[in-house]
CSV table of C-alpha atoms in Angstrom, one decimal:
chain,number,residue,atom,x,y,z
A,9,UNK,CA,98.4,84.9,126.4
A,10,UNK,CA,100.9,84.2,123.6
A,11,UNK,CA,99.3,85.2,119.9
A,12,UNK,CA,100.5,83.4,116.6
A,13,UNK,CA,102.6,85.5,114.7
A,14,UNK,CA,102.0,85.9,111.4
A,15,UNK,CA,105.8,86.2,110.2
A,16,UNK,CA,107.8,83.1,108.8
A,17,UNK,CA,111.1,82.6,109.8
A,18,UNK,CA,113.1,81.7,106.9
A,19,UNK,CA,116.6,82.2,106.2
A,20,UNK,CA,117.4,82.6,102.5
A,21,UNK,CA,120.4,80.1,102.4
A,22,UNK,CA,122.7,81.2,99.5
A,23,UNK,CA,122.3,84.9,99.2
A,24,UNK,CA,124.4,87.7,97.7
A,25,UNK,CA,124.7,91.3,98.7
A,26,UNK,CA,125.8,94.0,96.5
A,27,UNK,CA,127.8,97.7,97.8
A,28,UNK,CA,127.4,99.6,94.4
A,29,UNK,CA,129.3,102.5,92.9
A,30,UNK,CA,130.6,104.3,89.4
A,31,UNK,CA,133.4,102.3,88.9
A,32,UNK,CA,133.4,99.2,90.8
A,33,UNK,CA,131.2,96.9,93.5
A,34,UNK,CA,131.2,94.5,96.1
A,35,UNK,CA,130.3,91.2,96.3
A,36,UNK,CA,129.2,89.8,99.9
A,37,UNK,CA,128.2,86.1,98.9
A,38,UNK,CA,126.8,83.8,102.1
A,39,UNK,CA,126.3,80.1,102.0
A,40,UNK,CA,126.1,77.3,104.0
A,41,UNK,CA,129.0,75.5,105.5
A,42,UNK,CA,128.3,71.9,103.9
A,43,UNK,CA,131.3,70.6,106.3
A,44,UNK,CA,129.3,71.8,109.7
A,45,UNK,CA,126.2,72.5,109.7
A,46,UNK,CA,124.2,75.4,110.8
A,47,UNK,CA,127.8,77.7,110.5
A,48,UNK,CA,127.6,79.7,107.3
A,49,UNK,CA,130.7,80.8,104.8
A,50,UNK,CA,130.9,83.8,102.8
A,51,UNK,CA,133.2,85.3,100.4
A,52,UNK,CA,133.6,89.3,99.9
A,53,UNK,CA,135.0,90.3,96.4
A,54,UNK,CA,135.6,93.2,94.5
A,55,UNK,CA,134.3,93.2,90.7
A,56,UNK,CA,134.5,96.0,88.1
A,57,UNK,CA,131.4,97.5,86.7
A,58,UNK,CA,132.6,97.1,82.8
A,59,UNK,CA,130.2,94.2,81.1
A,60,UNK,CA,132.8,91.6,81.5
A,61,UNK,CA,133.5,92.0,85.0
A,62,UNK,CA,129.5,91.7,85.6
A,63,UNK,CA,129.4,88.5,83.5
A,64,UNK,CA,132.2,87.3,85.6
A,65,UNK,CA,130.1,88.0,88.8
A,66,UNK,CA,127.2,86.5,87.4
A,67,UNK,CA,128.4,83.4,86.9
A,68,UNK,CA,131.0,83.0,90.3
A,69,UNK,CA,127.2,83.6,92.2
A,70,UNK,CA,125.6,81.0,89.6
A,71,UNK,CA,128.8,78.6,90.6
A,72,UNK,CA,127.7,79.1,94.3
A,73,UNK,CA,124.0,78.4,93.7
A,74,UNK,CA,123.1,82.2,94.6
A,75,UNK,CA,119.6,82.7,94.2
A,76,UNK,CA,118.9,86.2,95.5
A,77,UNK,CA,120.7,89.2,95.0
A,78,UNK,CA,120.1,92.4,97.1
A,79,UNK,CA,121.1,95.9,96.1
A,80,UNK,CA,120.6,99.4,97.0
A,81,UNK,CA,119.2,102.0,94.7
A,82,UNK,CA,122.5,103.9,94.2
A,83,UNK,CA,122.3,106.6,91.3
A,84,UNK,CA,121.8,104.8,88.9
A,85,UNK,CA,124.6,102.8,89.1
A,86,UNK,CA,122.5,99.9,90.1
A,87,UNK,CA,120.5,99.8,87.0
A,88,UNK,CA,123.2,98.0,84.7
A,89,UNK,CA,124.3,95.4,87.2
A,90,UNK,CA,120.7,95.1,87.9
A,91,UNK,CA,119.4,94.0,84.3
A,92,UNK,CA,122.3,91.9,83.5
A,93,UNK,CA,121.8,89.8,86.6
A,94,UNK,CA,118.1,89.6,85.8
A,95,UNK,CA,118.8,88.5,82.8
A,96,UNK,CA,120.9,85.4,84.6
A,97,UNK,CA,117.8,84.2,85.9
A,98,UNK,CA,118.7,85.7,89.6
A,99,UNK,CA,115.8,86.8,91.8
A,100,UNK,CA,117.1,90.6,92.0
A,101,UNK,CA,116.1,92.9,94.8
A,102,UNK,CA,116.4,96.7,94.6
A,103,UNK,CA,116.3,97.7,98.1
A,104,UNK,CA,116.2,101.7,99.6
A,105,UNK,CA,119.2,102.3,101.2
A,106,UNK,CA,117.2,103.8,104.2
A,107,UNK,CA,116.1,100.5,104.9
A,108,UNK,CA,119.5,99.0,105.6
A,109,UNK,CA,121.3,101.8,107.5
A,110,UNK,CA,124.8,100.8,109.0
A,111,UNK,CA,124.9,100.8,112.4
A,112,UNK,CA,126.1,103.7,114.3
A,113,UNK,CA,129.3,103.1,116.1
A,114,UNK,CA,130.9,100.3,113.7
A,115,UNK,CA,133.6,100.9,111.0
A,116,UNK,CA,131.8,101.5,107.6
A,117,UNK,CA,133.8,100.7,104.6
A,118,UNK,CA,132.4,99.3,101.0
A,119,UNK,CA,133.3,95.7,102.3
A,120,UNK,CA,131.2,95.9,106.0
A,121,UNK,CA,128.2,97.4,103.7
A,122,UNK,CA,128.0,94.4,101.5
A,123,UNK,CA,128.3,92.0,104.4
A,124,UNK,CA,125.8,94.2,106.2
A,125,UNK,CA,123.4,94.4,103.9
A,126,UNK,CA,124.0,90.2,103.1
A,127,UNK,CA,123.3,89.4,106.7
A,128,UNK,CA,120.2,91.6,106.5
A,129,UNK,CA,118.8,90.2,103.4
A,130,UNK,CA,119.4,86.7,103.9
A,131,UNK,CA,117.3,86.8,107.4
A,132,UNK,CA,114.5,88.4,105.0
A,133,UNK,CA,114.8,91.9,107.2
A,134,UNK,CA,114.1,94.2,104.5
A,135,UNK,CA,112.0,94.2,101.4
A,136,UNK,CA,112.2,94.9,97.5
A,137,UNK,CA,111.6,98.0,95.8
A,138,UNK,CA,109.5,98.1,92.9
A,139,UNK,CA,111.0,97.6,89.7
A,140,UNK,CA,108.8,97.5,86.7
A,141,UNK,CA,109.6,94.6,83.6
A,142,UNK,CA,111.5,95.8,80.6
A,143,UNK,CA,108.9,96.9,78.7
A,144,UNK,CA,107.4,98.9,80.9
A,145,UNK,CA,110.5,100.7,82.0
A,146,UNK,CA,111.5,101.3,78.4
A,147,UNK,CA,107.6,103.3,78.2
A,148,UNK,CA,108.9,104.8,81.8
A,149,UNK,CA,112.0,106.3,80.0
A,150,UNK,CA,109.7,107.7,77.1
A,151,UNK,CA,107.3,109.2,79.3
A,152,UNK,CA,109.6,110.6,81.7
A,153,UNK,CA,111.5,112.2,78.6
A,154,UNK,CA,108.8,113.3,77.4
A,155,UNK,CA,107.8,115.7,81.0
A,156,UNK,CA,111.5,116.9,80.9
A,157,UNK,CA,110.5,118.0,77.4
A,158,UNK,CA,108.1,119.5,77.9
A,159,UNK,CA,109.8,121.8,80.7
A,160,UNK,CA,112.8,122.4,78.5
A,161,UNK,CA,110.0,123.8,75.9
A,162,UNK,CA,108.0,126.0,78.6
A,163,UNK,CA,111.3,127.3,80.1
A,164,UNK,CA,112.4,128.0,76.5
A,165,UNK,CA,109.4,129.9,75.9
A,166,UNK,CA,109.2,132.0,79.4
A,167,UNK,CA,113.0,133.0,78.1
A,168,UNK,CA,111.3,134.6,74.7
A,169,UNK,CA,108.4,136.1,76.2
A,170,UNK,CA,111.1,137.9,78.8
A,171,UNK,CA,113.1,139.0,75.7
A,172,UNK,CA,110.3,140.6,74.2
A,173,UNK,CA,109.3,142.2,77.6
A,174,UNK,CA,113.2,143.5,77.3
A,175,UNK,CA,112.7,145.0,73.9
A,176,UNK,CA,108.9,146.6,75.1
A,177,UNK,CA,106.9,144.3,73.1
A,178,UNK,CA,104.0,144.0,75.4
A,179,UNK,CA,102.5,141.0,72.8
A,180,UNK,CA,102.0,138.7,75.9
A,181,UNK,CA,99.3,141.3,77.6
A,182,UNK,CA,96.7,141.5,74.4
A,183,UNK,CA,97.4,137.7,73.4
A,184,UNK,CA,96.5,134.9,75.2
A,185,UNK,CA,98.4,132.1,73.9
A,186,UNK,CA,101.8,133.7,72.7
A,187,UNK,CA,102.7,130.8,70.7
A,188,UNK,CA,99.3,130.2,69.1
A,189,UNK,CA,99.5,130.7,65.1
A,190,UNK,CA,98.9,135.0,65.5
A,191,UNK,CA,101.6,135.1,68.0
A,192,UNK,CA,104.2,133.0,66.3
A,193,UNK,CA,103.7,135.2,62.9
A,194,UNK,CA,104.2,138.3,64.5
A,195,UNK,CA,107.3,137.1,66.2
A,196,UNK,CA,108.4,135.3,62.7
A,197,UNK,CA,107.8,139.1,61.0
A,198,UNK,CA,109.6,140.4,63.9
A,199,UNK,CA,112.7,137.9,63.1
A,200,UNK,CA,112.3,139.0,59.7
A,201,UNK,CA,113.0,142.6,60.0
A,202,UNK,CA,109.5,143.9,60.1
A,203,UNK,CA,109.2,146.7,62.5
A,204,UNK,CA,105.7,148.6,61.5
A,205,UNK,CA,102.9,147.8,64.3
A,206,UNK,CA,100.2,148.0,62.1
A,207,UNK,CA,102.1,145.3,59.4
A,208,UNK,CA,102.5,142.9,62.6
A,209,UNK,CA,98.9,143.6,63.8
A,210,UNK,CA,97.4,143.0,60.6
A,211,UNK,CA,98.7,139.4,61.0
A,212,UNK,CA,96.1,138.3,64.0
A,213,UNK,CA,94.1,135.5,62.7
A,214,UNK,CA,90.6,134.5,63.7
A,215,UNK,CA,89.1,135.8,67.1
A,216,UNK,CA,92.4,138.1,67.3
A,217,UNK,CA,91.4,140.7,65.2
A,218,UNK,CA,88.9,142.5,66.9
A,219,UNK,CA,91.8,143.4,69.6
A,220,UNK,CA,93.5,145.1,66.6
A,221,UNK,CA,93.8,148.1,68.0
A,222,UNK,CA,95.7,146.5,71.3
A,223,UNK,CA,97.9,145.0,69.4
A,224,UNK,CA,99.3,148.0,67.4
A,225,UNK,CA,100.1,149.7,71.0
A,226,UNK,CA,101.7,146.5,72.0
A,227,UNK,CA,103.7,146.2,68.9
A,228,UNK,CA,105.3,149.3,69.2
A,229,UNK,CA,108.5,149.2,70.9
A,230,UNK,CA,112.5,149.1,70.8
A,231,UNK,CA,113.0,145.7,69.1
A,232,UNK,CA,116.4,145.7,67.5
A,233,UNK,CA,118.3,143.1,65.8
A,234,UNK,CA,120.1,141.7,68.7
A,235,UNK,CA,116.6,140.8,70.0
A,236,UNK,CA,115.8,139.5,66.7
A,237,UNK,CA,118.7,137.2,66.9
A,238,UNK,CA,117.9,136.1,70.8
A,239,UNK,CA,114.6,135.1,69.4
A,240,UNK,CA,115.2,133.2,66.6
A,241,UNK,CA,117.5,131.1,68.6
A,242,UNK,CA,114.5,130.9,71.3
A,243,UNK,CA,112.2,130.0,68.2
A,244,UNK,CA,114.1,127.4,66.7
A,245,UNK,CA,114.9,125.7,69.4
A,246,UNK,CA,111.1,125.4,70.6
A,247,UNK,CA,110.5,124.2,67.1
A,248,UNK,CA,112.9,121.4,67.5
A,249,UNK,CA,112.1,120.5,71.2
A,250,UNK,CA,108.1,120.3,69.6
A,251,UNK,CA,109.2,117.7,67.1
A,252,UNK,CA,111.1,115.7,69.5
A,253,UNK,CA,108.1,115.9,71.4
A,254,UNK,CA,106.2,114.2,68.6
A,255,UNK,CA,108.5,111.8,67.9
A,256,UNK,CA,108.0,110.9,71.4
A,257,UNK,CA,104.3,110.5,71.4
A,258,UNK,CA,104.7,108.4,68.3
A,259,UNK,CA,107.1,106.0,70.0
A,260,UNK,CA,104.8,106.1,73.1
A,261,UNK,CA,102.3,104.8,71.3
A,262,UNK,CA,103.9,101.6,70.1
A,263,UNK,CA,105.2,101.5,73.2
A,264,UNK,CA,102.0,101.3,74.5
A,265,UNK,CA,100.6,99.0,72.0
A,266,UNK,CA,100.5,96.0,74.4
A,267,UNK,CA,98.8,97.9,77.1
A,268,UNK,CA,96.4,99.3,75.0
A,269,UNK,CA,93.4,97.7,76.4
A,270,UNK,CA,94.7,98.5,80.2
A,271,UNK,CA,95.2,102.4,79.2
A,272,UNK,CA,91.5,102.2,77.3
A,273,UNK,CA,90.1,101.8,80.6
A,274,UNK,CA,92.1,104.3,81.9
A,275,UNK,CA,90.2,106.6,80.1
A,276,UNK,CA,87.0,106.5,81.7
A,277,UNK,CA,88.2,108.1,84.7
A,278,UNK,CA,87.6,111.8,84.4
A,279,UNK,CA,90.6,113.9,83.9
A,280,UNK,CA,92.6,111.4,82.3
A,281,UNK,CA,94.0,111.9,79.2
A,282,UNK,CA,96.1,109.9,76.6
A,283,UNK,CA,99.2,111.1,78.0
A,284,UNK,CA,98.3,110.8,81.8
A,285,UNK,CA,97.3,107.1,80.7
A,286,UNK,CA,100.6,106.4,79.2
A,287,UNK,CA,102.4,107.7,82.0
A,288,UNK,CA,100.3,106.1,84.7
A,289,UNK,CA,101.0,102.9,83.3
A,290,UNK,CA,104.7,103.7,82.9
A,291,UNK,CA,105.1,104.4,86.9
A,292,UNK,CA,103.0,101.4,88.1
A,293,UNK,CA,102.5,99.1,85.4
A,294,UNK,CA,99.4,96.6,84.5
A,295,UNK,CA,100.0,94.0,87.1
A,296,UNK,CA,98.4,94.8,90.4
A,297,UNK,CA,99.5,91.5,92.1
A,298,UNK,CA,102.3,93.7,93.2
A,299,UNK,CA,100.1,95.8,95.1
A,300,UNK,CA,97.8,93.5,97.3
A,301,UNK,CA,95.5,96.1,98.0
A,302,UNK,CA,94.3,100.1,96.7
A,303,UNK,CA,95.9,101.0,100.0
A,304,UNK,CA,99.0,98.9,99.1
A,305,UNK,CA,99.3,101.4,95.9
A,306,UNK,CA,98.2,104.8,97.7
A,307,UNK,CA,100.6,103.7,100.6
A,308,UNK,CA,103.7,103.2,97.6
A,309,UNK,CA,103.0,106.5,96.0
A,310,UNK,CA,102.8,108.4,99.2
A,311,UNK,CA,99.4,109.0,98.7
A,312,UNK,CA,98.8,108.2,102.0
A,313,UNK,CA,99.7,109.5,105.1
A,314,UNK,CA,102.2,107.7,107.1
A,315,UNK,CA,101.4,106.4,111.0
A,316,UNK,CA,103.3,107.2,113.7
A,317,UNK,CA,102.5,106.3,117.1
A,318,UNK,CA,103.8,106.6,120.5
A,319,UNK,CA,102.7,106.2,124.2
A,320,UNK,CA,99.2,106.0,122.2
A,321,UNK,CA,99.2,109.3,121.1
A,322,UNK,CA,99.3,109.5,116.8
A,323,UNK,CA,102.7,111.6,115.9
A,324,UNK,CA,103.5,113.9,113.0
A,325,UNK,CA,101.1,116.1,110.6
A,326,UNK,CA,100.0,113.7,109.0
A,327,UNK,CA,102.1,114.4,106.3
A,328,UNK,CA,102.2,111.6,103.1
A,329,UNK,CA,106.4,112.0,102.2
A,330,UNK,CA,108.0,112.0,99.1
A,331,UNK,CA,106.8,109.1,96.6
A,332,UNK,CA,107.2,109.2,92.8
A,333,UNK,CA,107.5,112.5,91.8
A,334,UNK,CA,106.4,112.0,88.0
A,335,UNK,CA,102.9,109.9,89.4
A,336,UNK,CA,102.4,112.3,91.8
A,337,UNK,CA,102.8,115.2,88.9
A,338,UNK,CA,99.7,113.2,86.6
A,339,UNK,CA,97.5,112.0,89.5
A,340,UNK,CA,97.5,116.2,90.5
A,341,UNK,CA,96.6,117.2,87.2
A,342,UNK,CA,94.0,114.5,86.9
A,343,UNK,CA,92.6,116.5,90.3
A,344,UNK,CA,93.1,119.5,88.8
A,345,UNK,CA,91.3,118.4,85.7
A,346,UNK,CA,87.9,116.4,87.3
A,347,UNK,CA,87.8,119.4,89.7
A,348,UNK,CA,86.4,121.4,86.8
A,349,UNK,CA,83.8,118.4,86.0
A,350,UNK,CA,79.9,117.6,87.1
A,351,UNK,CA,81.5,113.7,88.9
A,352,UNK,CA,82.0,112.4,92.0
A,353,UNK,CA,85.6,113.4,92.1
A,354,UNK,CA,84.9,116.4,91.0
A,355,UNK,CA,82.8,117.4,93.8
A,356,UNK,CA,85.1,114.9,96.4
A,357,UNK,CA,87.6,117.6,95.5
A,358,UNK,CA,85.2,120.5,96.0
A,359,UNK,CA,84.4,119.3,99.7
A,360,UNK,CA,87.7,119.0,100.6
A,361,UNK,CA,89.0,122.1,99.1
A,362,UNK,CA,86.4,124.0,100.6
A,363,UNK,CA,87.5,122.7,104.5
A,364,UNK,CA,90.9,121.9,104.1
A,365,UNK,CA,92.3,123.4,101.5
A,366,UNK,CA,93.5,122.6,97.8
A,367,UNK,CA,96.7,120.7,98.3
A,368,UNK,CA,94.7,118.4,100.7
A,369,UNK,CA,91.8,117.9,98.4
A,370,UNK,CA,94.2,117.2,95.5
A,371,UNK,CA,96.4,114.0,97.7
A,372,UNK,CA,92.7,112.7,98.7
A,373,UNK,CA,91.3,112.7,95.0
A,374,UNK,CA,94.8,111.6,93.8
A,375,UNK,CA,94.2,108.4,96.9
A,376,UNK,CA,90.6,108.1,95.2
A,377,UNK,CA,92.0,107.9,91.3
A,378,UNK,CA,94.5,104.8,92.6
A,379,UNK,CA,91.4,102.8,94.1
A,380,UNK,CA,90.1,103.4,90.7
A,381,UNK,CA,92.8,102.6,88.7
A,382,UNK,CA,94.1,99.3,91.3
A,383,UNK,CA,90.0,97.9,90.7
A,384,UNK,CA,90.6,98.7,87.1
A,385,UNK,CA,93.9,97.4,86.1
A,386,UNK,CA,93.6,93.9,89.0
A,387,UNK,CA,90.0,93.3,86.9
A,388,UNK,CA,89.8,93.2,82.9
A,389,UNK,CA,86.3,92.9,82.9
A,390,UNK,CA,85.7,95.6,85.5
A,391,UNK,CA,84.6,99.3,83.9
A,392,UNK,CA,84.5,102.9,85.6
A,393,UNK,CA,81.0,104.0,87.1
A,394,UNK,CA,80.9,107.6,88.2
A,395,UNK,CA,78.8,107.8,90.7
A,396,UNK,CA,77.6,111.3,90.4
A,397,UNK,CA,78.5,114.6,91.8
A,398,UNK,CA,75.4,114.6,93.9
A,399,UNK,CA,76.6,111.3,96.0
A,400,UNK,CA,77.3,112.9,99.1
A,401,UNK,CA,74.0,114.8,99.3
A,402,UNK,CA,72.0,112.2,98.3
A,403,UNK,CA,73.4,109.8,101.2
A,404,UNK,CA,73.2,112.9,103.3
A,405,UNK,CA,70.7,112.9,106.6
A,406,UNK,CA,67.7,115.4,105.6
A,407,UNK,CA,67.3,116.7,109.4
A,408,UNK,CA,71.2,117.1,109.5
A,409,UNK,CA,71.4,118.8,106.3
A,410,UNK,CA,68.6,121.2,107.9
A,411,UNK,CA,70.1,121.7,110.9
A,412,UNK,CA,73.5,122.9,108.7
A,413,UNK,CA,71.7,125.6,107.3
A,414,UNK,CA,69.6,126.8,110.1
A,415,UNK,CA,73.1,127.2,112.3
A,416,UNK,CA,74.6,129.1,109.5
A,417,UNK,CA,71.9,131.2,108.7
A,418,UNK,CA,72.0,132.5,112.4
A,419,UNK,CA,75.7,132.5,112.6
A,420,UNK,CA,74.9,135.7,110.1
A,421,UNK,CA,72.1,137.0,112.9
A,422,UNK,CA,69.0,135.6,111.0
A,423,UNK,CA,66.0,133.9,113.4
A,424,UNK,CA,65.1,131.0,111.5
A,425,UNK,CA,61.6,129.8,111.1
A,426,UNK,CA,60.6,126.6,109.0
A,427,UNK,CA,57.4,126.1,107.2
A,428,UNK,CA,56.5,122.7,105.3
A,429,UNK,CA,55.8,123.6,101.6
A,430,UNK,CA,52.4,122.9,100.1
């Protein structure tokens, strides 16, 4: 018996595809032949990627009533060409280049690519990538920026704590935070020319003084004036990476202005912060109309894992691939964080880590903070509930939860024996 199928055969009429690279791209343009119908024309041209020679291509596909334009994600080559023809008024697709392999066994040249990948789009074969609206990729770049900041900082600062290690300044074993307020006079007196331990440890503010005594034996060492120098490189340069950082935040923040009322919510979920709001709403944006479902969103941030079936038997390890890699960084430390909290996701992740492991637990909370944030974002008037971190035991079979412990109780060699309490 013959099902309906649920696809629509459509073929996009006057359709352009786009083989990008550094210095040039080209144009596969396919349109119907008015002079005998059901034959199609197309033209394959060669443009420049300066601003002119895009302009130029913008309006030759406007002249020949163009209305979709497929890419692939090259680089980022394809971000240039890809605003300016937005900004035309062009439905623009950003397609992965997986998606529209070549064939094996034909010629492959710039050219055949662009006609390929023409052909392919304009029988609606492949689909679009998701590429945010201007203002939300101009937060994307700030937030972004702001993580390889952050990095250049920590790496800055595992260089200075290795350069004291050289010199036999063992500050880093007594102190906690190296470059809390104590830590960052010492080295400053260090800089300086001070070389007495007990001048340097006399500098520990607050809690840090009652581990005077450690710090004089860690302050006593071979530090020379070629560290000094080394260091105050390190130093400034921290400094100055630390402002930037702050200048960041501060632009993030009027970035965000418009989304503030998005990224409040945000906020009730436990484990998220300021910055993993900002960020979270830089990868995926506010509108979840792109993202039908949660398991539309968990499925595009590889938060899910991927089916593969054959001869009826599931394939694979079950393994979720390679999504956004700056999501994927915020959505962990959100698991990290509610992992440390009395909430349902805090003891979700418990479960799991306690069966399957920590990376595991850390995807499936992750999967559970997008069907938060997908309810929370695709309804304004909808607001976080936790729903407790005793959920599971509460909903929980009393005999079952019985039986559990009478089996492990004699897995140790005990002979259980119940009695009903008064």
């Amino acid at each position: 018996m013959l099902d309906q199928a649920q696809d629509e055969e459509q073929i996009i009429t006057r359709v352009a595809g786009l083989d990008i690279g550094k210095a040039s791209l080209v144009c596969c343009a396919r349109v119907p032949d008015e002079t005998k119908p059901g034959r199609r024309l197309q033209e394959v041209r060669t443009y420049p990627t300066m601003t002119r020679s895009l302009i130029g291509l913008a309006e030759r596909l406007a002249a020949l009533g163009v209305t979709r334009v497929v890419m692939e994600a090259t680089s980022d080559y394809w971000k240039p060409v890809f605003y300016l023809l937005e900004a035309h008024g062009f439905e623009v697709w950003l397609v992965n280049a997986r998606d529209v392999k070549h064939l094996p066994g034909r010629p492959k040249t710039d050219k055949l690519d662009a006609v390929w990948l023409c052909k392919v789009a304009e029988r609606q074969m492949i689909r679009p990538s998701f590429v945010p609206p201007a203002p939300i990729r101009m937060l994307r770049d700030l937030t972004r920026y702001r993580v390889d900041l952050i990095a250049e900082a920590g790496a800055e600062r595992n260089r200075a704590e290795k350069l004291l290690e050289d010199a036999q300044i063992k500050l880093s074993v007594v102190v906690s935070d190296l470059f809390g307020t104590s830590g960052r006079a010492m080295m400053a007196a260090l800089i300086a020319g001070q070389r007495d331990p007990h001048t340097l440890a006399e500098l520990a503010r607050s809690s840090l003084r009652r581990k005077i005594p450690a710090l004089q034996e860690a302050l006593t060492g071979h530090f020379t004036d070629h560290h000094a120098f080394l260091l105050g490189k390190m130093i400034a340069r921290i400094e100055q990476v630390e402002a930037d950082i702050r200048e960041v935040d501060a632009r993030i923040e009027a970035q965000l202005a418009p989304f503030a009322p998005a990224a409040t919510r945000l906020l009730e979920i436990p484990g998220v912060g300021p910055a993993a709001a900002a960020a979270i709403i830089a990868e995926i944006g506010v509108d979840m109309t792109r993202f039908p479902t949660p398991a539309h969103l968990a499925g595009w941030a590889k938060f899910a894992p991927g089916v593969k079936e054959s001869a009826g038997r599931r394939k694979g390890t079950g393994s979720t691939g390679h999504g956004n890699r700056y999501l994927a960084r915020v959505l962990g430390q959100i698991a990290v964080s509610a992992a440390r909290t009395s909430t349902f996701l805090g003891e979700r992740y418990r479960r799991i880590a306690r069966r399957r492991g920590a990376k595991r637990a850390i995807v499936a909370v992750g999967r559970s903070v997008l069907t938060i944030i997908w309810h929370l974002l695709s309804d304004p008037a909808a607001g976080f509930r936790d729903l407790g971190a005793d959920f599971y035991l509460s909903r929980t079979d009393t005999e079952r939860r019985k039986r559990n412990h009478i089996h492990q109780l004699e897995a140790l060699g005990y002979r259980v024996t119940l009695d009903l309490a008064a």
